[in-house]
Coordinates of C-alpha atoms in Angstrom, one line a residue:
M1 CA 37.9 19.9 -10.1
G2 CA 39.1 16.3 -9.5
S3 CA 37.0 15.9 -6.4
L4 CA 33.9 17.1 -8.2
I5 CA 34.4 14.3 -10.8
L6 CA 34.9 11.7 -8.1
F7 CA 31.7 13.0 -6.3
K8 CA 29.7 12.7 -9.6
K9 CA 31.0 9.2 -10.1
F10 CA 30.1 8.2 -6.5
I11 CA 26.5 9.6 -7.0
F12 CA 26.2 7.8 -10.3
F13 CA 27.2 4.4 -8.9
A14 CA 25.1 4.9 -5.8
L15 CA 22.0 5.5 -8.0
V16 CA 22.8 2.6 -10.2
A17 CA 23.2 0.3 -7.2
F18 CA 20.0 1.5 -5.6
S19 CA 17.9 1.2 -8.8
S20 CA 19.1 -2.4 -9.4
A21 CA 19.0 -3.5 -5.8
S22 CA 16.4 -6.0 -4.7
F23 CA 14.2 -5.0 -1.8
A24 CA 14.8 -6.7 1.6
L25 CA 11.1 -7.1 2.5
S26 CA 8.9 -9.7 4.0
V27 CA 5.2 -9.9 4.9
E28 CA 3.9 -11.6 8.0
T29 CA 0.2 -12.5 8.6
R30 CA -1.9 -14.2 11.2
D31 CA -5.5 -15.0 11.8
E32 CA -6.8 -14.0 15.2
Q33 CA -10.0 -16.0 14.6
A34 CA -8.4 -19.2 13.1
A35 CA -10.9 -21.4 14.9
S36 CA -13.9 -19.4 13.5
A37 CA -15.4 -20.5 10.3
N38 CA -17.4 -17.3 10.0
M39 CA -14.6 -14.7 9.8
E40 CA -10.9 -14.1 9.5
V41 CA -9.4 -11.4 11.7
L42 CA -6.3 -10.6 9.6
R43 CA -3.2 -9.2 11.3
L44 CA -0.7 -8.0 8.7
R45 CA 2.7 -6.4 9.1
V46 CA 5.7 -5.8 6.8
V47 CA 9.3 -6.1 7.7
N48 CA 11.7 -3.7 5.8
D49 CA 15.2 -5.0 6.3
G50 CA 16.6 -2.7 3.7
P51 CA 18.9 0.2 4.3
L52 CA 16.3 2.8 3.2
D53 CA 12.7 3.9 3.8
L54 CA 10.5 3.0 0.8
R55 CA 8.0 5.4 -0.8
N56 CA 4.7 4.9 -2.7
V57 CA 4.1 1.3 -1.4
K58 CA 1.0 -0.8 -2.0
I59 CA 0.4 -4.0 0.0
K60 CA -2.1 -6.4 -1.5
Y61 CA -3.9 -9.3 0.3
Y62 CA -6.0 -11.4 -2.1
I63 CA -9.5 -12.7 -1.2
R64 CA -12.5 -14.1 -3.0
N65 CA -15.1 -11.8 -4.5
G66 CA -18.2 -11.5 -2.4
L67 CA -16.5 -11.2 1.0
A68 CA -16.9 -8.1 3.2
V69 CA -13.9 -6.3 4.7
D70 CA -14.0 -4.3 7.9
V71 CA -11.1 -2.0 8.7
Y72 CA -10.2 -2.2 12.4
D73 CA -6.7 -0.7 12.4
S74 CA -5.0 0.5 9.2
A75 CA -2.4 2.5 11.1
G76 CA -3.7 5.6 9.4
N77 CA -3.1 4.3 5.9
A78 CA -5.5 4.5 3.0
V79 CA -7.3 1.2 2.3
S80 CA -9.3 0.1 -0.7
V81 CA -10.7 -3.1 -2.0
D82 CA -9.8 -3.5 -5.7
T83 CA -11.2 -5.9 -8.2
V84 CA -8.4 -8.2 -9.6
G85 CA -10.6 -10.5 -11.6
S86 CA -14.2 -11.7 -11.7
E87 CA -13.6 -13.9 -8.7
T88 CA -10.8 -12.0 -6.9
L89 CA -10.4 -8.9 -4.8
A90 CA -7.3 -7.3 -3.4
L91 CA -7.4 -5.6 0.0
T92 CA -4.9 -2.9 -0.8
V93 CA -3.1 -0.8 1.8
S94 CA -1.4 2.3 0.4
V95 CA 1.6 3.5 2.4
D96 CA 3.3 6.8 1.6
V97 CA 6.5 5.9 3.5
L98 CA 7.5 2.4 4.6
P99 CA 10.3 2.9 7.2
V100 CA 13.1 0.5 7.9
G101 CA 12.0 -2.1 10.5
V102 CA 8.6 -3.6 11.4
F103 CA 5.6 -1.7 9.9
P104 CA 3.4 -0.4 11.2
Y105 CA 4.2 -1.9 14.6
E106 CA 4.6 -5.4 16.2
A107 CA 0.8 -6.1 16.4
G108 CA 0.3 -5.3 12.7
M109 CA -2.7 -3.7 11.0
C110 CA -6.0 -5.4 11.6
F111 CA -8.9 -6.2 9.2
G112 CA -12.1 -8.4 9.5
I113 CA -12.9 -10.5 6.5
H114 CA -16.3 -12.3 6.4
G115 CA -19.3 -13.2 4.3
G116 CA -21.9 -10.5 4.1
D117 CA -24.3 -12.8 5.7
W118 CA -21.8 -14.0 8.4
L119 CA -22.3 -17.6 7.4
P120 CA -19.3 -20.0 7.6
Y121 CA -17.1 -20.0 4.5
D122 CA -13.9 -21.8 3.5
K123 CA -11.0 -19.3 4.4
S124 CA -8.5 -21.5 2.6
G125 CA -10.2 -20.5 -0.7
N126 CA -8.6 -17.0 -0.2
Y127 CA -5.3 -16.9 -2.1
S128 CA -3.4 -15.0 0.6
Y129 CA -4.8 -17.0 3.6
T130 CA -2.3 -19.2 5.5
G131 CA -4.1 -20.1 8.6
N132 CA -1.3 -19.0 10.9
V133 CA -2.3 -18.4 14.5
V134 CA 1.0 -16.6 15.2
F135 CA 2.8 -14.3 12.8
G136 CA 4.4 -16.2 9.9
L137 CA 5.8 -15.4 6.5
N138 CA 3.3 -15.0 3.7
A139 CA 4.5 -14.9 0.1
N140 CA 1.0 -14.8 -1.2
V141 CA 0.7 -11.1 -0.1
T142 CA 2.3 -8.7 -2.6
V143 CA 4.2 -5.5 -2.0
Y144 CA 4.7 -3.0 -4.8
V145 CA 7.1 -0.1 -4.6
G146 CA 5.9 2.3 -7.3
D147 CA 5.0 0.0 -10.1
S148 CA 7.7 -2.6 -9.2
L149 CA 6.9 -5.9 -7.5
A150 CA 9.1 -5.9 -4.4
Y151 CA 7.8 -9.0 -2.6
G152 CA 5.4 -11.9 -3.0
K153 CA 3.6 -13.9 -5.7
P154 CA 0.8 -12.0 -7.4
F155 CA -2.5 -13.8 -7.7
G156 CA -2.9 -15.4 -11.1
G157 CA -5.8 -17.7 -11.0
A158 CA -9.5 -17.9 -10.2
F159 CA -11.1 -19.0 -7.0
P160 CA -13.6 -21.8 -6.9
K161 CA -17.1 -20.5 -7.7
T162 CA -19.2 -19.6 -4.6
S163 CA -22.9 -20.4 -4.5
E164 CA -24.0 -16.9 -3.7
A165 CA -22.4 -13.5 -3.9
N166 CA -22.3 -11.3 -0.9
P167 CA -22.1 -7.5 -1.0
L168 CA -18.8 -5.8 -0.4
T169 CA -18.6 -3.5 2.6
L170 CA -15.9 -1.3 3.9

């Protein structure tokens, strides 16, 4: 009987510790076409340094409204482009299970971001854009586990107005 009480206490404290623990996550991005003014080829990966796999994860990369997104490699994950505000979209990758380690693999997922007309645009106007030519940390990409923000700074402002809107493609 005494060992059952100890076991229940252990489970209780383990659950409390897990539910109040911060997530050991980071996001790294790079632009394979940093020299191009016409498009960004986004490489994105997440590093989970925590002790556990995470479930029901959403990764959000924020861009200006009117840009097109081409999915080159989503590592089999569902991808959507969600409206955040009148001037902002979030390229959202939904991950069922985010394992410990580098996700999805060293090369990262890959997406093309460009104007619908392929004309040059100011990539620095995208909230999540860093201009890294090699993988580097990016706190302007958010990661949610369930409904809880686990990493990053969510977008909270408006982008500068663009002269013409371009259609969104996936």
